[in-house]
Amino acid sequence: MRKGMDPKVYLNLLNGKPYNEVPFPISQSHITQTMAAFFEFLKLPEEIKSHIDFKISPLHRRGDIGFKHRDPDNDIYNDSKDFFHFHPLIFDRYDEFIHKHSLANQFLKLALPLWKAAYDSVYEILSLFEKDYPGTLSQIFETPEPHIILRFLKYDWSDSGKYLAKPHFDSGSFTLAIAESCAGLRIGTNPSDLEIVNHEPEKAIFMISSNFKKIVNTDKLLPGWHDVIQMDEKKIGKSFSRWAIVAFIDGHSVESLSRNETHKWYVPDPC
């Protein structure tokens, strides 16, 4: 555990900045190794990589654990990506399966330190809110199954300039963007002030999300309206354009907002 999060993070967030850069104590080499294992995991047969499948929060749209694929032709989000939602409960529920499949075992073991680091980082950040908003920590951490979900993500898109992730608010209360293979994440408070946010090594981006009032009941925070755009023309026509690691945080037994609210300013691409 580090000595404590810089109080400036708290002040910046309360002063209307929807995100802030924070330390993240995992080396770039571990992140690279984990993503390499994730890409090997994605090569497994569908019945193996989709075997892990359960929810930790029935009320929340992001409580699902395991592998998911989105296709723009048949998904309401109209984007194309493969992702895996990780939570340590996987080891309790799928112990026999994990030991049977070495590639899954390798990926999940590498994912665990990242989840623990996300847990510690978010705990430190939200500790800054506890004095002014008592109970902030308990709403997330006083449960045997904290709603901290780690997403490992591979984006696919064929055209440079298109959205890799459509503009939206995340449906949780907070988001920790841990790592990305290249720039493309834009964050603002609305569609008019989006700006590119660049990751630095051993730093993460902590962002306020749409459901924050379920945890911190204040009007001083602003959720981050964000998207991901393709910035590298060399990726045109390639099957893989970007990867990212993101943690989604919410309270236990908290109902998420509707998609109409989290995507309220999104305008579909013209045909």
Short mmCIF file of C-alpha atoms in Angstrom, two decimals:
data_model
loop_
_atom_site.label_atom_id
_atom_site.label_comp_id
_atom_site.label_asym_id
_atom_site.label_seq_id
_atom_site.Cartn_x
_atom_site.Cartn_y
_atom_site.Cartn_z
CA MET A 1 0.00 0.00 0.00
CA ARG A 2 1.33 3.44 -0.83
CA LYS A 3 1.52 6.28 1.70
CA GLY A 4 -1.67 7.84 0.44
CA MET A 5 -3.27 9.44 -2.57
CA ASP A 6 -2.48 13.07 -3.35
CA PRO A 7 -5.33 15.25 -1.96
CA LYS A 8 -5.17 17.28 -5.20
CA VAL A 9 -7.00 14.39 -6.86
CA TYR A 10 -9.97 15.03 -4.57
CA LEU A 11 -9.89 18.79 -5.14
CA ASN A 12 -9.63 18.42 -8.91
CA LEU A 13 -12.60 16.07 -9.04
CA LEU A 14 -14.72 18.32 -6.80
CA ASN A 15 -13.85 21.31 -8.98
CA GLY A 16 -15.56 19.85 -12.01
CA LYS A 17 -12.76 17.88 -13.62
CA PRO A 18 -14.30 14.51 -14.56
CA TYR A 19 -11.00 12.59 -14.40
CA ASN A 20 -7.56 12.68 -12.80
CA GLU A 21 -4.26 10.88 -13.32
CA VAL A 22 -3.27 8.69 -10.36
CA PRO A 23 -0.33 6.39 -9.56
CA PHE A 24 -0.79 2.72 -10.43
CA PRO A 25 1.83 0.33 -8.97
CA ILE A 26 2.04 -2.26 -11.75
CA SER A 27 4.99 -2.28 -14.16
CA GLN A 28 4.58 -1.90 -17.89
CA SER A 29 6.32 -5.26 -18.32
CA HIS A 30 3.63 -7.02 -16.28
CA ILE A 31 0.90 -5.29 -18.27
CA THR A 32 2.56 -6.33 -21.55
CA GLN A 33 2.87 -9.92 -20.33
CA THR A 34 -0.76 -10.00 -19.23
CA MET A 35 -2.04 -8.68 -22.55
CA ALA A 36 0.06 -11.22 -24.44
CA ALA A 37 -1.59 -13.94 -22.33
CA PHE A 38 -5.01 -12.40 -23.03
CA PHE A 39 -4.44 -12.54 -26.78
CA GLU A 40 -3.41 -16.19 -26.47
CA PHE A 41 -6.58 -16.82 -24.46
CA LEU A 42 -8.64 -15.30 -27.29
CA LYS A 43 -7.30 -17.98 -29.65
CA LEU A 44 -8.95 -20.76 -27.62
CA PRO A 45 -12.06 -22.52 -28.98
CA GLU A 46 -15.30 -20.67 -28.31
CA GLU A 47 -16.60 -23.27 -25.84
CA ILE A 48 -13.47 -22.91 -23.70
CA LYS A 49 -13.03 -19.14 -23.66
CA SER A 50 -16.78 -18.67 -23.05
CA HIS A 51 -17.01 -21.28 -20.29
CA ILE A 52 -16.61 -18.77 -17.45
CA ASP A 53 -19.95 -16.99 -17.25
CA PHE A 54 -21.70 -15.56 -14.17
CA LYS A 55 -22.83 -12.28 -12.59
CA ILE A 56 -21.81 -10.68 -9.32
CA SER A 57 -24.54 -8.02 -9.35
CA PRO A 58 -27.94 -8.87 -10.85
CA LEU A 59 -29.03 -5.20 -10.76
CA HIS A 60 -26.10 -3.89 -12.75
CA ARG A 61 -25.61 -3.98 -16.52
CA ARG A 62 -21.87 -4.52 -16.01
CA GLY A 63 -22.01 -7.29 -13.41
CA ASP A 64 -21.25 -10.05 -15.91
CA ILE A 65 -17.99 -11.99 -15.57
CA GLY A 66 -16.26 -13.83 -18.42
CA PHE A 67 -15.65 -13.48 -22.16
CA LYS A 68 -17.95 -11.39 -24.37
CA HIS A 69 -17.93 -10.42 -28.05
CA ARG A 70 -19.69 -7.44 -29.60
CA ASP A 71 -20.45 -7.22 -33.28
CA PRO A 72 -21.69 -4.00 -34.92
CA ASP A 73 -24.22 -5.91 -37.00
CA ASN A 74 -26.13 -7.40 -34.08
CA ASP A 75 -25.31 -5.39 -30.96
CA ILE A 76 -27.04 -2.26 -29.71
CA TYR A 77 -23.68 -0.61 -29.02
CA ASN A 78 -22.75 -0.82 -32.72
CA ASP A 79 -19.06 -1.44 -32.08
CA SER A 80 -16.75 -4.39 -32.54
CA LYS A 81 -14.68 -5.75 -29.68
CA ASP A 82 -13.69 -8.80 -27.67
CA PHE A 83 -13.39 -8.41 -23.93
CA PHE A 84 -13.08 -10.42 -20.74
CA HIS A 85 -14.44 -9.30 -17.38
CA PHE A 86 -12.25 -10.51 -14.53
CA HIS A 87 -13.07 -10.86 -10.83
CA PRO A 88 -11.22 -13.03 -8.24
CA LEU A 89 -14.41 -15.02 -7.65
CA ILE A 90 -13.49 -16.85 -10.84
CA PHE A 91 -10.90 -18.86 -8.90
CA ASP A 92 -13.51 -20.06 -6.39
CA ARG A 93 -16.15 -20.96 -8.97
CA TYR A 94 -13.99 -22.41 -11.75
CA ASP A 95 -10.99 -23.93 -9.99
CA GLU A 96 -11.14 -27.29 -11.79
CA PHE A 97 -11.64 -25.67 -15.20
CA ILE A 98 -8.74 -23.24 -14.68
CA HIS A 99 -6.30 -25.99 -13.75
CA LYS A 100 -7.38 -28.02 -16.77
CA HIS A 101 -6.68 -25.23 -19.30
CA SER A 102 -3.17 -23.81 -19.07
CA LEU A 103 -3.72 -20.72 -21.27
CA ALA A 104 -6.73 -19.67 -19.20
CA ASN A 105 -4.74 -20.36 -16.03
CA GLN A 106 -1.82 -18.22 -17.17
CA PHE A 107 -4.01 -15.28 -18.20
CA LEU A 108 -6.11 -15.30 -15.02
CA LYS A 109 -3.10 -15.53 -12.70
CA LEU A 110 -1.52 -12.54 -14.42
CA ALA A 111 -4.81 -10.63 -14.19
CA LEU A 112 -5.11 -11.05 -10.41
CA PRO A 113 -2.33 -8.57 -9.39
CA LEU A 114 -3.88 -5.98 -11.68
CA TRP A 115 -7.25 -6.42 -9.98
CA LYS A 116 -5.66 -6.13 -6.54
CA ALA A 117 -3.83 -2.96 -7.58
CA ALA A 118 -7.09 -1.50 -8.90
CA TYR A 119 -8.78 -2.36 -5.59
CA ASP A 120 -6.04 -0.63 -3.59
CA SER A 121 -5.92 2.42 -5.85
CA VAL A 122 -9.67 2.97 -5.79
CA TYR A 123 -9.73 2.47 -2.01
CA GLU A 124 -7.11 5.20 -1.58
CA ILE A 125 -8.89 7.60 -3.92
CA LEU A 126 -12.29 7.15 -2.30
CA SER A 127 -10.75 7.46 1.17
CA LEU A 128 -10.30 11.14 0.28
CA PHE A 129 -14.11 11.45 0.08
CA GLU A 130 -14.84 9.78 3.41
CA LYS A 131 -14.53 12.88 5.62
CA ASP A 132 -17.05 14.94 3.63
CA TYR A 133 -19.18 11.98 2.50
CA PRO A 134 -19.19 9.33 5.26
CA GLY A 135 -19.98 5.83 4.08
CA THR A 136 -18.35 6.21 0.67
CA LEU A 137 -15.96 3.33 1.28
CA SER A 138 -18.46 0.99 2.93
CA GLN A 139 -20.85 1.14 -0.03
CA ILE A 140 -18.20 -0.45 -2.25
CA PHE A 141 -15.82 -2.36 0.00
CA GLU A 142 -17.94 -3.76 2.86
CA THR A 143 -19.00 -6.85 0.96
CA PRO A 144 -17.31 -10.18 0.20
CA GLU A 145 -17.88 -9.53 -3.52
CA PRO A 146 -16.92 -5.90 -4.25
CA HIS A 147 -18.20 -4.68 -7.59
CA ILE A 148 -14.77 -4.01 -9.08
CA ILE A 149 -14.65 -5.61 -12.51
CA LEU A 150 -11.49 -5.62 -14.60
CA ARG A 151 -12.05 -5.51 -18.36
CA PHE A 152 -9.41 -6.73 -20.80
CA LEU A 153 -10.34 -5.37 -24.18
CA LYS A 154 -9.39 -5.81 -27.83
CA TYR A 155 -10.88 -3.35 -30.31
CA ASP A 156 -11.54 -4.21 -33.94
CA TRP A 157 -12.40 -1.57 -36.52
CA SER A 158 -11.72 -1.25 -40.23
CA ASP A 159 -11.80 2.51 -40.85
CA SER A 160 -9.51 5.15 -39.41
CA GLY A 161 -11.45 8.07 -37.95
CA LYS A 162 -14.35 5.87 -36.84
CA TYR A 163 -15.26 5.42 -33.19
CA LEU A 164 -13.68 2.39 -31.56
CA ALA A 165 -15.97 3.05 -28.60
CA LYS A 166 -19.04 5.20 -29.12
CA PRO A 167 -19.48 8.33 -26.94
CA HIS A 168 -21.07 7.50 -23.57
CA PHE A 169 -20.96 7.71 -19.80
CA ASP A 170 -19.87 4.50 -18.11
CA SER A 171 -22.77 2.83 -16.30
CA GLY A 172 -20.88 2.33 -13.02
CA SER A 173 -20.03 4.92 -10.38
CA PHE A 174 -16.31 5.19 -11.13
CA THR A 175 -13.87 3.98 -13.77
CA LEU A 176 -10.12 3.35 -13.61
CA ALA A 177 -8.51 3.31 -17.07
CA ILE A 178 -5.33 1.34 -16.37
CA ALA A 179 -3.52 0.93 -19.68
CA GLU A 180 -3.90 1.21 -23.45
CA SER A 181 -1.81 0.22 -26.44
CA CYS A 182 -2.12 3.62 -28.11
CA ALA A 183 -3.82 6.97 -27.70
CA GLY A 184 -7.46 7.39 -28.64
CA LEU A 185 -9.35 7.84 -25.36
CA ARG A 186 -11.09 11.21 -25.19
CA ILE A 187 -12.76 12.53 -22.02
CA GLY A 188 -14.84 15.63 -21.34
CA THR A 189 -18.03 16.67 -19.59
CA ASN A 190 -20.09 16.77 -22.80
CA PRO A 191 -19.61 16.33 -26.58
CA SER A 192 -18.17 19.85 -27.00
CA ASP A 193 -15.13 19.55 -24.72
CA LEU A 194 -13.73 16.07 -25.43
CA GLU A 195 -9.93 15.92 -25.37
CA ILE A 196 -7.36 13.18 -25.90
CA VAL A 197 -6.01 11.74 -22.65
CA ASN A 198 -2.60 10.08 -22.85
CA HIS A 199 -1.50 7.33 -20.49
CA GLU A 200 1.87 7.50 -18.77
CA PRO A 201 3.69 4.38 -17.50
CA GLU A 202 2.61 3.28 -14.01
CA LYS A 203 -0.24 5.82 -14.04
CA ALA A 204 -3.98 5.27 -14.43
CA ILE A 205 -6.90 7.58 -15.21
CA PHE A 206 -9.58 7.73 -12.50
CA MET A 207 -12.89 8.94 -13.94
CA ILE A 208 -16.26 9.79 -12.44
CA SER A 209 -19.04 7.71 -14.06
CA SER A 210 -22.80 8.11 -14.43
CA ASN A 211 -23.88 6.29 -11.26
CA PHE A 212 -21.66 8.21 -8.83
CA LYS A 213 -24.54 9.68 -6.83
CA LYS A 214 -25.40 6.19 -5.57
CA ILE A 215 -22.04 6.34 -3.74
CA VAL A 216 -21.27 10.07 -3.26
CA ASN A 217 -24.45 12.13 -3.10
CA THR A 218 -23.23 15.48 -4.36
CA ASP A 219 -23.68 17.82 -7.30
CA LYS A 220 -20.02 18.84 -7.20
CA LEU A 221 -18.85 15.88 -9.29
CA LEU A 222 -19.23 15.64 -13.05
CA PRO A 223 -19.18 12.29 -14.87
CA GLY A 224 -16.80 11.82 -17.76
CA TRP A 225 -18.42 11.76 -21.20
CA HIS A 226 -15.91 9.82 -23.30
CA ASP A 227 -15.20 7.82 -26.42
CA VAL A 228 -12.31 6.09 -28.18
CA ILE A 229 -11.31 7.08 -31.70
CA GLN A 230 -8.97 5.49 -34.23
CA MET A 231 -5.91 7.73 -34.63
CA ASP A 232 -3.51 5.49 -36.55
CA GLU A 233 -4.20 5.17 -40.29
CA LYS A 234 -1.89 2.14 -40.43
CA LYS A 235 -4.64 0.24 -38.61
CA ILE A 236 -7.08 0.59 -41.51
CA GLY A 237 -8.25 -2.86 -42.56
CA LYS A 238 -6.41 -4.62 -39.74
CA SER A 239 -8.26 -7.06 -37.48
CA PHE A 240 -6.75 -5.54 -34.35
CA SER A 241 -6.54 -1.81 -33.75
CA ARG A 242 -6.13 -1.28 -30.01
CA TRP A 243 -6.18 -2.92 -26.60
CA ALA A 244 -7.00 -1.53 -23.17
CA ILE A 245 -7.39 -2.52 -19.52
CA VAL A 246 -10.17 -0.79 -17.55
CA ALA A 247 -11.72 -1.31 -14.11
CA PHE A 248 -15.41 -0.55 -13.48
CA ILE A 249 -16.42 0.26 -9.90
CA ASP A 250 -19.86 0.42 -8.31
CA GLY A 251 -21.60 -0.20 -5.02
CA HIS A 252 -22.96 -3.58 -4.02
CA SER A 253 -26.67 -4.09 -4.81
CA VAL A 254 -26.79 -0.84 -6.78
CA GLU A 255 -29.01 -0.52 -9.82
CA SER A 256 -27.39 1.11 -12.85
CA LEU A 257 -28.88 3.91 -14.91
CA SER A 258 -30.60 3.16 -18.21
CA ARG A 259 -28.77 3.21 -21.52
CA ASN A 260 -30.88 6.24 -22.51
CA GLU A 261 -29.12 8.13 -19.73
CA THR A 262 -25.59 6.80 -20.19
CA HIS A 263 -25.67 7.39 -23.98
CA LYS A 264 -27.91 10.45 -24.01
CA TRP A 265 -25.72 12.61 -26.29
CA TYR A 266 -24.63 9.90 -28.69
CA VAL A 267 -25.58 10.56 -32.32
CA PRO A 268 -25.21 7.53 -34.65
CA ASP A 269 -22.89 7.82 -37.64
CA PRO A 270 -24.76 8.90 -40.79
CA CYS A 271 -25.35 6.10 -43.28
#
